[in-house]
Each structure stands twice: as C-alpha cells, then as structure tokens.
PDB file of C-alpha atoms in Angstrom:
ATOM      1  CA  UNK E  21     106.012  70.055  64.079  1.00 34.00           C
ATOM      2  CA  UNK E  22     102.523  69.183  63.186  1.00 37.00           C
ATOM      3  CA  UNK E  23      99.710  70.637  65.233  1.00 47.00           C
ATOM      4  CA  UNK E  24      99.328  67.188  67.253  1.00 51.00           C
ATOM      5  CA  UNK E  25     102.963  67.720  68.646  1.00 64.00           C
ATOM      6  CA  UNK E  26     102.964  71.647  68.690  1.00 82.00           C
ATOM      7  CA  UNK E  27      98.993  72.393  70.013  1.00 89.00           C
ATOM      8  CA  UNK E  28      99.683  76.212  70.334  1.00 94.00           C
ATOM      9  CA  UNK E  29     100.825  76.762  66.597  1.00 93.00           C
ATOM     10  CA  UNK E  30      97.270  75.016  65.970  1.00 93.00           C
ATOM     11  CA  UNK E  31      95.845  77.570  67.730  1.00 96.00           C
ATOM     12  CA  UNK E  32      97.195  80.520  65.218  1.00 94.00           C
ATOM     13  CA  UNK E  33      95.109  79.034  62.729  1.00 94.00           C
ATOM     14  CA  UNK E  34      91.756  80.327  64.904  1.00 96.00           C
ATOM     15  CA  UNK E  35      89.502  82.834  63.018  1.00 96.00           C
ATOM     16  CA  UNK E  36      90.274  86.210  63.603  1.00 97.00           C
ATOM     17  CA  UNK E  37      94.098  85.189  65.503  1.00 98.00           C
ATOM     18  CA  UNK E  38      96.180  85.379  62.389  1.00 97.00           C
ATOM     19  CA  UNK E  39      95.107  89.122  62.211  1.00 98.00           C
ATOM     20  CA  UNK E  40      95.998  89.783  65.879  1.00 98.00           C
ATOM     21  CA  UNK E  41      99.317  88.654  65.452  1.00 98.00           C
ATOM     22  CA  UNK E  42      99.765  90.794  62.619  1.00 98.00           C
ATOM     23  CA  UNK E  43      98.641  93.805  64.308  1.00 98.00           C
ATOM     24  CA  UNK E  44     100.599  93.112  67.333  1.00 98.00           C
ATOM     25  CA  UNK E  45     103.684  92.672  65.218  1.00 98.00           C
ATOM     26  CA  UNK E  46     103.154  96.009  63.348  1.00 98.00           C
ATOM     27  CA  UNK E  47     102.667  97.654  66.390  1.00 98.00           C
ATOM     28  CA  UNK E  48     106.192  95.985  68.161  1.00 98.00           C
ATOM     29  CA  UNK E  49     107.616  96.989  64.873  1.00 97.00           C
ATOM     30  CA  UNK E  50     106.708 101.010  65.107  1.00 97.00           C
ATOM     31  CA  UNK E  51     107.468 101.620  68.617  1.00 97.00           C
ATOM     32  CA  UNK E  52     110.955  99.894  68.265  1.00 97.00           C
ATOM     33  CA  UNK E  53     111.534 102.406  65.026  1.00 97.00           C
ATOM     34  CA  UNK E  54     110.878 105.479  66.733  1.00 96.00           C
ATOM     35  CA  UNK E  55     113.784 107.649  67.191  1.00 94.00           C
ATOM     36  CA  UNK E  56     113.941 108.166  70.937  1.00 95.00           C
ATOM     37  CA  UNK E  57     114.608 103.905  71.040  1.00 94.00           C
ATOM     38  CA  UNK E  58     118.173 104.633  69.367  1.00 89.00           C
ATOM     39  CA  UNK E  59     119.788 106.485  72.436  1.00 91.00           C
ATOM     40  CA  UNK E  60     117.431 106.278  75.197  1.00 94.00           C
ATOM     41  CA  UNK E  61     116.027 102.771  75.183  1.00 95.00           C
ATOM     42  CA  UNK E  62     116.697 101.841  78.908  1.00 96.00           C
ATOM     43  CA  UNK E  63     114.517 105.362  79.836  1.00 96.00           C
ATOM     44  CA  UNK E  64     111.451 103.564  77.715  1.00 97.00           C
ATOM     45  CA  UNK E  65     111.812  99.988  79.542  1.00 97.00           C
ATOM     46  CA  UNK E  66     112.160 101.539  82.857  1.00 96.00           C
ATOM     47  CA  UNK E  67     109.144 103.340  82.589  1.00 97.00           C
ATOM     48  CA  UNK E  68     107.400 100.576  80.712  1.00 97.00           C
ATOM     49  CA  UNK E  69     108.158  98.114  83.846  1.00 97.00           C
ATOM     50  CA  UNK E  70     106.465 100.986  86.576  1.00 97.00           C
ATOM     51  CA  UNK E  71     103.584 101.354  83.858  1.00 98.00           C
ATOM     52  CA  UNK E  72     103.172  97.848  83.702  1.00 98.00           C
ATOM     53  CA  UNK E  73     103.478  96.892  87.274  1.00 98.00           C
ATOM     54  CA  UNK E  74     100.817  99.332  88.155  1.00 98.00           C
ATOM     55  CA  UNK E  75      98.282  97.965  85.568  1.00 98.00           C
ATOM     56  CA  UNK E  76      98.969  94.624  86.858  1.00 98.00           C
ATOM     57  CA  UNK E  77      98.016  95.639  90.596  1.00 97.00           C
ATOM     58  CA  UNK E  78      94.644  97.351  89.294  1.00 97.00           C
ATOM     59  CA  UNK E  79      93.442  94.105  87.827  1.00 96.00           C
ATOM     60  CA  UNK E  80      94.314  92.594  91.394  1.00 96.00           C
ATOM     61  CA  UNK E  81      92.704  95.028  93.270  1.00 94.00           C
ATOM     62  CA  UNK E  82      95.453  97.713  93.718  1.00 95.00           C
ATOM     63  CA  UNK E  83      94.421 100.357  91.726  1.00 96.00           C
ATOM     64  CA  UNK E  84      96.720 103.272  92.273  1.00 96.00           C
ATOM     65  CA  UNK E  85      97.696 106.449  90.387  1.00 96.00           C
ATOM     66  CA  UNK E  86     100.776 106.149  88.862  1.00 96.00           C
ATOM     67  CA  UNK E  87     102.318 108.803  90.227  1.00 95.00           C
ATOM     68  CA  UNK E  88     101.329 107.355  93.702  1.00 94.00           C
ATOM     69  CA  UNK E  89     103.612 104.315  92.502  1.00 94.00           C
ATOM     70  CA  UNK E  90     105.867 105.917  91.783  1.00 94.00           C
ATOM     71  CA  UNK E  91     106.618 108.264  94.616  1.00 92.00           C
ATOM     72  CA  UNK E  92     106.079 105.610  97.458  1.00 89.00           C
ATOM     73  CA  UNK E  93     109.174 103.276  98.926  1.00 85.00           C
ATOM     74  CA  UNK E  94     106.593 101.588 101.706  1.00 84.00           C
ATOM     75  CA  UNK E  95     104.788  99.225 100.399  1.00 86.00           C
ATOM     76  CA  UNK E  96     103.926  97.710 104.234  1.00 78.00           C
ATOM     77  CA  UNK E  97     101.230  95.776 105.798  1.00 77.00           C
ATOM     78  CA  UNK E  98      98.068  97.590 103.860  1.00 89.00           C
ATOM     79  CA  UNK E  99      96.234  94.724 101.832  1.00 90.00           C
ATOM     80  CA  UNK E 100      96.649  97.097  98.338  1.00 94.00           C
ATOM     81  CA  UNK E 101     100.131  98.671  99.332  1.00 94.00           C
ATOM     82  CA  UNK E 102     101.234  94.726  99.467  1.00 94.00           C
ATOM     83  CA  UNK E 103      99.655  94.032  96.056  1.00 95.00           C
ATOM     84  CA  UNK E 104     101.431  97.000  94.859  1.00 96.00           C
ATOM     85  CA  UNK E 105     104.793  95.768  96.193  1.00 96.00           C
ATOM     86  CA  UNK E 106     104.598  92.477  94.607  1.00 96.00           C
ATOM     87  CA  UNK E 107     103.920  93.825  91.379  1.00 97.00           C
ATOM     88  CA  UNK E 108     107.010  96.187  91.381  1.00 96.00           C
ATOM     89  CA  UNK E 109     108.749  93.398  92.395  1.00 96.00           C
ATOM     90  CA  UNK E 110     107.625  90.835  89.891  1.00 97.00           C
ATOM     91  CA  UNK E 111     108.432  93.182  86.793  1.00 96.00           C
ATOM     92  CA  UNK E 112     111.815  93.618  88.288  1.00 94.00           C
ATOM     93  CA  UNK E 113     112.644  89.713  88.672  1.00 95.00           C
ATOM     94  CA  UNK E 114     111.146  88.581  84.930  1.00 93.00           C
ATOM     95  CA  UNK E 115     113.981  90.074  83.070  1.00 90.00           C
ATOM     96  CA  UNK E 116     116.246  87.889  85.152  1.00 93.00           C
ATOM     97  CA  UNK E 117     114.191  84.818  84.785  1.00 95.00           C
ATOM     98  CA  UNK E 118     114.433  84.387  80.911  1.00 94.00           C
ATOM     99  CA  UNK E 119     117.399  81.953  80.527  1.00 93.00           C
ATOM    100  CA  UNK E 120     115.799  79.756  82.753  1.00 96.00           C
ATOM    101  CA  UNK E 121     112.209  79.728  81.120  1.00 97.00           C
ATOM    102  CA  UNK E 122     113.032  77.585  78.245  1.00 93.00           C
ATOM    103  CA  UNK E 123     114.418  74.626  80.278  1.00 96.00           C
ATOM    104  CA  UNK E 124     112.753  74.811  83.622  1.00 97.00           C
ATOM    105  CA  UNK E 125     109.143  77.163  83.670  1.00 98.00           C
ATOM    106  CA  UNK E 126     107.790  75.440  87.047  1.00 97.00           C
ATOM    107  CA  UNK E 127     111.110  76.666  88.613  1.00 97.00           C
ATOM    108  CA  UNK E 128     110.135  80.285  87.102  1.00 98.00           C
ATOM    109  CA  UNK E 129     106.691  80.222  88.125  1.00 98.00           C
ATOM    110  CA  UNK E 130     108.049  79.144  91.656  1.00 96.00           C
ATOM    111  CA  UNK E 131     110.325  81.872  92.521  1.00 96.00           C
ATOM    112  CA  UNK E 132     107.822  84.377  90.862  1.00 97.00           C
ATOM    113  CA  UNK E 133     105.569  83.665  93.539  1.00 96.00           C
ATOM    114  CA  UNK E 134     108.415  84.013  96.322  1.00 95.00           C
ATOM    115  CA  UNK E 135     108.907  87.107  94.787  1.00 95.00           C
ATOM    116  CA  UNK E 136     105.537  88.340  94.580  1.00 95.00           C
ATOM    117  CA  UNK E 137     104.954  87.411  98.561  1.00 93.00           C
ATOM    118  CA  UNK E 138     107.919  89.125  99.899  1.00 86.00           C
ATOM    119  CA  UNK E 139     109.008  89.428 103.018  1.00 67.00           C
ATOM    120  CA  UNK E 140     105.809  88.650 104.466  1.00 56.00           C
ATOM    121  CA  UNK E 141     106.055  84.827 103.672  1.00 57.00           C
ATOM    122  CA  UNK E 142     104.680  82.777 106.428  1.00 59.00           C
ATOM    123  CA  UNK E 143     104.193  78.711 106.534  1.00 66.00           C
ATOM    124  CA  UNK E 144     105.334  76.384 103.857  1.00 79.00           C
ATOM    125  CA  UNK E 145     102.545  77.366 101.269  1.00 85.00           C
ATOM    126  CA  UNK E 146     104.778  79.835  99.444  1.00 90.00           C
ATOM    127  CA  UNK E 147     106.414  79.145  95.979  1.00 90.00           C
ATOM    128  CA  UNK E 148     104.673  75.570  95.158  1.00 93.00           C
ATOM    129  CA  UNK E 149     101.698  74.496  93.908  1.00 94.00           C
ATOM    130  CA  UNK E 150      98.899  74.007  96.533  1.00 94.00           C
ATOM    131  CA  UNK E 151      97.620  70.758  97.650  1.00 94.00           C
ATOM    132  CA  UNK E 152      94.253  69.421  98.082  1.00 94.00           C
ATOM    133  CA  UNK E 153      92.265  71.425 100.630  1.00 92.00           C
ATOM    134  CA  UNK E 154      94.694  74.346 100.672  1.00 92.00           C
ATOM    135  CA  UNK E 155      92.886  77.559 100.310  1.00 91.00           C
ATOM    136  CA  UNK E 156      93.434  80.047  97.483  1.00 94.00           C
ATOM    137  CA  UNK E 157      93.000  84.111  98.139  1.00 89.00           C
ATOM    138  CA  UNK E 158      92.637  85.544  94.775  1.00 87.00           C
ATOM    139  CA  UNK E 159      90.824  88.750  94.050  1.00 82.00           C
ATOM    140  CA  UNK E 160      88.676  89.234  90.636  1.00 88.00           C
ATOM    141  CA  UNK E 161      88.533  85.434  89.448  1.00 91.00           C
ATOM    142  CA  UNK E 162      85.612  83.764  91.020  1.00 90.00           C
ATOM    143  CA  UNK E 163      85.676  81.272  88.087  1.00 92.00           C
ATOM    144  CA  UNK E 164      85.635  77.211  90.044  1.00 93.00           C
ATOM    145  CA  UNK E 165      89.010  76.131  91.398  1.00 95.00           C
ATOM    146  CA  UNK E 166      90.479  73.120  89.878  1.00 96.00           C
ATOM    147  CA  UNK E 167      91.795  70.741  92.211  1.00 96.00           C
ATOM    148  CA  UNK E 168      95.450  70.073  92.949  1.00 96.00           C
ATOM    149  CA  UNK E 169      95.873  66.849  90.719  1.00 96.00           C
ATOM    150  CA  UNK E 170      94.300  68.549  88.111  1.00 97.00           C
ATOM    151  CA  UNK E 171      96.706  71.705  88.555  1.00 97.00           C
ATOM    152  CA  UNK E 172      99.513  69.613  88.878  1.00 96.00           C
ATOM    153  CA  UNK E 173      99.215  67.702  85.307  1.00 97.00           C
ATOM    154  CA  UNK E 174      97.889  70.715  83.799  1.00 97.00           C
ATOM    155  CA  UNK E 175     101.282  72.630  84.835  1.00 97.00           C
ATOM    156  CA  UNK E 176     103.138  69.657  83.708  1.00 97.00           C
ATOM    157  CA  UNK E 177     101.879  69.779  80.347  1.00 96.00           C
ATOM    158  CA  UNK E 178     102.086  73.438  79.786  1.00 96.00           C
ATOM    159  CA  UNK E 179     106.065  73.291  81.058  1.00 97.00           C
ATOM    160  CA  UNK E 180     106.530  70.475  78.261  1.00 95.00           C
ATOM    161  CA  UNK E 181     104.867  72.473  75.499  1.00 94.00           C
ATOM    162  CA  UNK E 182     107.432  75.629  76.596  1.00 95.00           C
ATOM    163  CA  UNK E 183     110.014  73.696  76.866  1.00 95.00           C
ATOM    164  CA  UNK E 184     109.657  71.359  73.640  1.00 93.00           C
ATOM    165  CA  UNK E 185     109.106  75.473  71.938  1.00 90.00           C
ATOM    166  CA  UNK E 186     107.456  75.275  68.610  1.00 89.00           C
ATOM    167  CA  UNK E 187     106.303  77.508  65.585  1.00 93.00           C
ATOM    168  CA  UNK E 188     103.470  79.064  67.434  1.00 96.00           C
ATOM    169  CA  UNK E 189     103.666  83.058  67.461  1.00 97.00           C
ATOM    170  CA  UNK E 190     104.540  84.897  70.395  1.00 97.00           C
ATOM    171  CA  UNK E 191     101.093  86.471  71.153  1.00 98.00           C
ATOM    172  CA  UNK E 192      99.300  82.978  71.392  1.00 98.00           C
ATOM    173  CA  UNK E 193     101.772  81.370  73.463  1.00 98.00           C
ATOM    174  CA  UNK E 194     101.744  84.505  75.774  1.00 98.00           C
ATOM    175  CA  UNK E 195      98.149  84.562  76.044  1.00 98.00           C
ATOM    176  CA  UNK E 196      97.895  80.801  76.439  1.00 98.00           C
ATOM    177  CA  UNK E 197     100.450  80.918  79.469  1.00 98.00           C
ATOM    178  CA  UNK E 198      98.481  84.056  80.976  1.00 98.00           C
ATOM    179  CA  UNK E 199      95.193  82.244  80.343  1.00 98.00           C
ATOM    180  CA  UNK E 200      96.356  78.652  82.019  1.00 98.00           C
ATOM    181  CA  UNK E 201      97.840  79.782  85.146  1.00 98.00           C
ATOM    182  CA  UNK E 202      95.037  82.728  85.762  1.00 97.00           C
ATOM    183  CA  UNK E 203      92.635  79.652  85.211  1.00 97.00           C
ATOM    184  CA  UNK E 204      94.598  77.266  87.431  1.00 97.00           C
ATOM    185  CA  UNK E 205      95.218  79.371  90.209  1.00 97.00           C
ATOM    186  CA  UNK E 206      98.090  77.282  91.146  1.00 97.00           C
ATOM    187  CA  UNK E 207      99.326  79.438  94.437  1.00 96.00           C
ATOM    188  CA  UNK E 208      97.915  80.195  97.357  1.00 94.00           C
ATOM    189  CA  UNK E 209      97.702  83.873  96.517  1.00 94.00           C
ATOM    190  CA  UNK E 210      99.139  86.266  93.833  1.00 96.00           C
ATOM    191  CA  UNK E 211      98.090  84.215  90.986  1.00 97.00           C
ATOM    192  CA  UNK E 212      96.941  87.234  88.877  1.00 97.00           C
ATOM    193  CA  UNK E 213     100.329  88.869  89.344  1.00 98.00           C
ATOM    194  CA  UNK E 214     101.554  85.837  88.843  1.00 98.00           C
ATOM    195  CA  UNK E 215      99.921  85.352  85.498  1.00 98.00           C
ATOM    196  CA  UNK E 216     100.924  88.356  83.915  1.00 98.00           C
ATOM    197  CA  UNK E 217     104.949  88.475  85.153  1.00 98.00           C
ATOM    198  CA  UNK E 218     104.727  84.844  83.246  1.00 98.00           C
ATOM    199  CA  UNK E 219     103.071  86.367  80.024  1.00 98.00           C
ATOM    200  CA  UNK E 220     105.621  89.615  80.302  1.00 97.00           C
ATOM    201  CA  UNK E 221     108.394  86.766  80.001  1.00 98.00           C
ATOM    202  CA  UNK E 222     107.099  85.155  77.577  1.00 98.00           C
ATOM    203  CA  UNK E 223     106.925  88.520  75.089  1.00 98.00           C
ATOM    204  CA  UNK E 224     110.785  89.253  76.114  1.00 97.00           C
ATOM    205  CA  UNK E 225     112.007  85.538  75.793  1.00 96.00           C
ATOM    206  CA  UNK E 226     110.130  85.188  72.492  1.00 95.00           C
ATOM    207  CA  UNK E 227     111.790  88.008  70.737  1.00 96.00           C
ATOM    208  CA  UNK E 228     108.760  89.596  70.137  1.00 97.00           C
ATOM    209  CA  UNK E 229     109.673  92.491  72.832  1.00 98.00           C
ATOM    210  CA  UNK E 230     113.192  92.116  73.982  1.00 97.00           C
ATOM    211  CA  UNK E 231     113.471  95.481  75.664  1.00 97.00           C
ATOM    212  CA  UNK E 232     110.522  95.181  77.381  1.00 97.00           C
ATOM    213  CA  UNK E 233     108.800  98.136  76.291  1.00 97.00           C
ATOM    214  CA  UNK E 234     105.416  97.265  75.489  1.00 98.00           C
ATOM    215  CA  UNK E 235     103.772  96.700  78.687  1.00 98.00           C
ATOM    216  CA  UNK E 236     100.611  94.415  78.360  1.00 98.00           C
ATOM    217  CA  UNK E 237      99.854  94.659  81.844  1.00 98.00           C
ATOM    218  CA  UNK E 238      99.036  98.613  81.012  1.00 98.00           C
ATOM    219  CA  UNK E 239      96.626  96.763  77.900  1.00 98.00           C
ATOM    220  CA  UNK E 240      94.994  94.565  80.609  1.00 98.00           C
ATOM    221  CA  UNK E 241      94.040  97.548  82.932  1.00 98.00           C
ATOM    222  CA  UNK E 242      93.167  99.795  80.130  1.00 98.00           C
ATOM    223  CA  UNK E 243      90.344  97.120  78.966  1.00 98.00           C
ATOM    224  CA  UNK E 244      89.283  97.449  82.462  1.00 97.00           C
ATOM    225  CA  UNK E 245      88.403  94.582  84.858  1.00 96.00           C
ATOM    226  CA  UNK E 246      85.139  93.477  83.361  1.00 97.00           C
ATOM    227  CA  UNK E 247      86.205  93.323  79.783  1.00 98.00           C
ATOM    228  CA  UNK E 248      89.530  90.832  80.849  1.00 98.00           C
ATOM    229  CA  UNK E 249      87.242  88.661  82.686  1.00 97.00           C
ATOM    230  CA  UNK E 250      84.497  88.463  79.538  1.00 98.00           C
ATOM    231  CA  UNK E 251      87.661  87.380  77.537  1.00 98.00           C
ATOM    232  CA  UNK E 252      89.182  85.301  79.930  1.00 98.00           C
ATOM    233  CA  UNK E 253      85.805  83.279  80.226  1.00 97.00           C
ATOM    234  CA  UNK E 254      85.863  82.684  76.283  1.00 98.00           C
ATOM    235  CA  UNK E 255      89.237  81.089  77.486  1.00 98.00           C
ATOM    236  CA  UNK E 256      87.340  78.762  80.428  1.00 97.00           C
ATOM    237  CA  UNK E 257      85.153  77.369  77.637  1.00 97.00           C
ATOM    238  CA  UNK E 258      87.805  75.668  75.509  1.00 96.00           C
ATOM    239  CA  UNK E 259      85.795  76.617  72.603  1.00 97.00           C
ATOM    240  CA  UNK E 260      87.584  78.014  69.285  1.00 97.00           C
ATOM    241  CA  UNK E 261      85.726  81.443  69.565  1.00 97.00           C
ATOM    242  CA  UNK E 262      86.380  81.526  72.888  1.00 98.00           C
ATOM    243  CA  UNK E 263      90.272  80.858  72.996  1.00 98.00           C
ATOM    244  CA  UNK E 264      90.378  83.165  69.789  1.00 98.00           C
ATOM    245  CA  UNK E 265      88.657  85.970  71.920  1.00 98.00           C
ATOM    246  CA  UNK E 266      91.040  85.451  74.403  1.00 98.00           C
ATOM    247  CA  UNK E 267      94.411  85.670  72.452  1.00 98.00           C
ATOM    248  CA  UNK E 268      92.590  88.897  70.853  1.00 98.00           C
ATOM    249  CA  UNK E 269      92.438  90.329  73.742  1.00 98.00           C
ATOM    250  CA  UNK E 270      95.823  89.889  75.002  1.00 98.00           C
ATOM    251  CA  UNK E 271      96.937  91.043  71.770  1.00 98.00           C
ATOM    252  CA  UNK E 272      94.915  94.108  71.847  1.00 98.00           C
ATOM    253  CA  UNK E 273      96.209  94.905  75.504  1.00 98.00           C
ATOM    254  CA  UNK E 274      99.632  94.778  74.110  1.00 98.00           C
ATOM    255  CA  UNK E 275      98.872  97.330  71.493  1.00 98.00           C
ATOM    256  CA  UNK E 276      97.901  99.208  74.420  1.00 98.00           C
ATOM    257  CA  UNK E 277     101.113  99.114  76.038  1.00 98.00           C
ATOM    258  CA  UNK E 278     103.229  99.824  72.751  1.00 98.00           C
ATOM    259  CA  UNK E 279     100.267 102.901  72.874  1.00 98.00           C
ATOM    260  CA  UNK E 280     101.528 103.604  76.458  1.00 97.00           C
ATOM    261  CA  UNK E 281     105.495 103.558  75.375  1.00 97.00           C
ATOM    262  CA  UNK E 282     105.180 105.362  72.028  1.00 97.00           C
ATOM    263  CA  UNK E 283     103.496 108.351  74.254  1.00 96.00           C
ATOM    264  CA  UNK E 284     106.552 107.981  76.474  1.00 96.00           C
ATOM    265  CA  UNK E 285     109.058 108.309  73.777  1.00 96.00           C
ATOM    266  CA  UNK E 286     107.152 111.301  72.476  1.00 95.00           C
ATOM    267  CA  UNK E 287     107.273 113.168  75.627  1.00 94.00           C
ATOM    268  CA  UNK E 288     111.055 112.251  76.069  1.00 93.00           C
ATOM    269  CA  UNK E 289     111.110 113.657  72.566  1.00 92.00           C
ATOM    270  CA  UNK E 290     109.769 117.036  73.610  1.00 89.00           C
ATOM    271  CA  UNK E 291     111.703 116.926  76.519  1.00 83.00           C
ATOM    272  CA  UNK E 292     108.670 116.829  78.710  1.00 50.00           C
ATOM    273  CA  UNK E 293     110.018 113.816  80.868  1.00 47.00           C
TER     274      UNK E 293
END
C-alpha cells in the first residue's frame, strides 16, 4: 500500500519515529521473555490493567495511590471516584472489544463512552458524538474544541484508516488514534479516558502487546501532565516535528509501562507480590 493510501505508514518515516518504534519493540520483547511470563502471565495482565487504569485516571484529575484504587469497591458520586471507576471499567472492557475494533471502530468508541459513564448515564448524549452546541466536560485539555461537523468527518476518516489496515507500526497507529481522539473530544465527557483506552486496544489488537502487559497509561502518567500536554500540542500543530514528538512521547509511555510490569515480574519472582 502506498503512503498516499496509507497515511499512517508515511508517519513512520518521520525523523526519530523509526528509533522509537525499534526501542518500543525491544522493550516489549524483553518483558515478554521474562521467565515469570511463562507461568504467571495472567497475574501480570491483571496487575497491568489495574496500574494502567490508575495512570489514566490520574491524567484525568483523579491521582489516587495505587493501593487506594486496589482497595476501594465504591466509586460513587464524588467526581474523582467516578473518574477512577470509569478508568477501571474501560480497562476491563477494552479486552472484550478487540474483535470489533477492525470492523467497526466507531461502534467500539461509542461502547467505551457508555462504559465510562456507567450507571450515572443521563439523557441522550451518552455513547454518541456530540452535536453542535453541546458542551464537553474534559479536564486537563484546553485546546480549541473542533465543531461537530469536523468531529464527524475526522472520526469517519479515522475509522476508514483503521478498517483499511496498513503497514504502519503499532506505535504509530496507537499514537495517532490517541492523539486524534484527544484533539476531537467527540463525547460529552471522559474523552481522555476513552482516548487512552483506544490506544490500549490498538496496542493489544496489533499484536505488539497481545497479553496487555505493557500499560502505556502508566507511562503517560509517570511523564506527567505537563509533558503530556506539551507533546499533545505537537500533535495538534500538525508539523512533522510535532507529530514525531507525540509519537515519541507515546513510545516512551509504553517503555515506562514495560518497566512497571517488569518490576511486577521481578517481585513475583522474589515471592514478594
């Protein structure tokens, strides 16, 4: 497929992106080769899901300690608790939507928003892109909000690219899906959580991280909101340098997620977790 019909593949040729792709692949291969993965991969997956949800919630304004997330069972009416609960539900749901993603990504995104909102859903704004004039409640991101028509057009374009497939590395596709959803903020709420859940789906579904043990959300949170927003501004700029910087930032997030899961593997090996 040519770069004209496979625009994501063209992004892989941006300066520094090939190095990021190679570094991510080597990091992922190392953790998958850990001896603990041969017999306790399910435990690593579960722990990565919990830590990934905590990291995603932190970027959406609910920066809870890991043990608090682990211990809590009630994610009721308080805004931070609702955010953490939404992040946990999204992480659990992502693995159930893999077979649908390549055929109907917009259906998956709608489902992710429904899951994020959960039992607090009210009105008809849940699970569909916003209409003209409808407000968006989104912490952290203050970039100009695209109009509803632009949102619909760009979502349709993103969907076509995903369905068509292509030769782009998983990191590039995941970063673009994440960045585009964050830029569009298509839903009335929880767009950051949905964008990071979609990134997770791409990384799993691509085969880069089939067991979901490399939580990029951990790395995004670890790098901090300021760095996250600075890299995102690069994506919004649309310049080759800015987009490459965003892809590199997402690659570093995956590597930090790998480091987190490697530490879990080491702890399990020592019998300390």
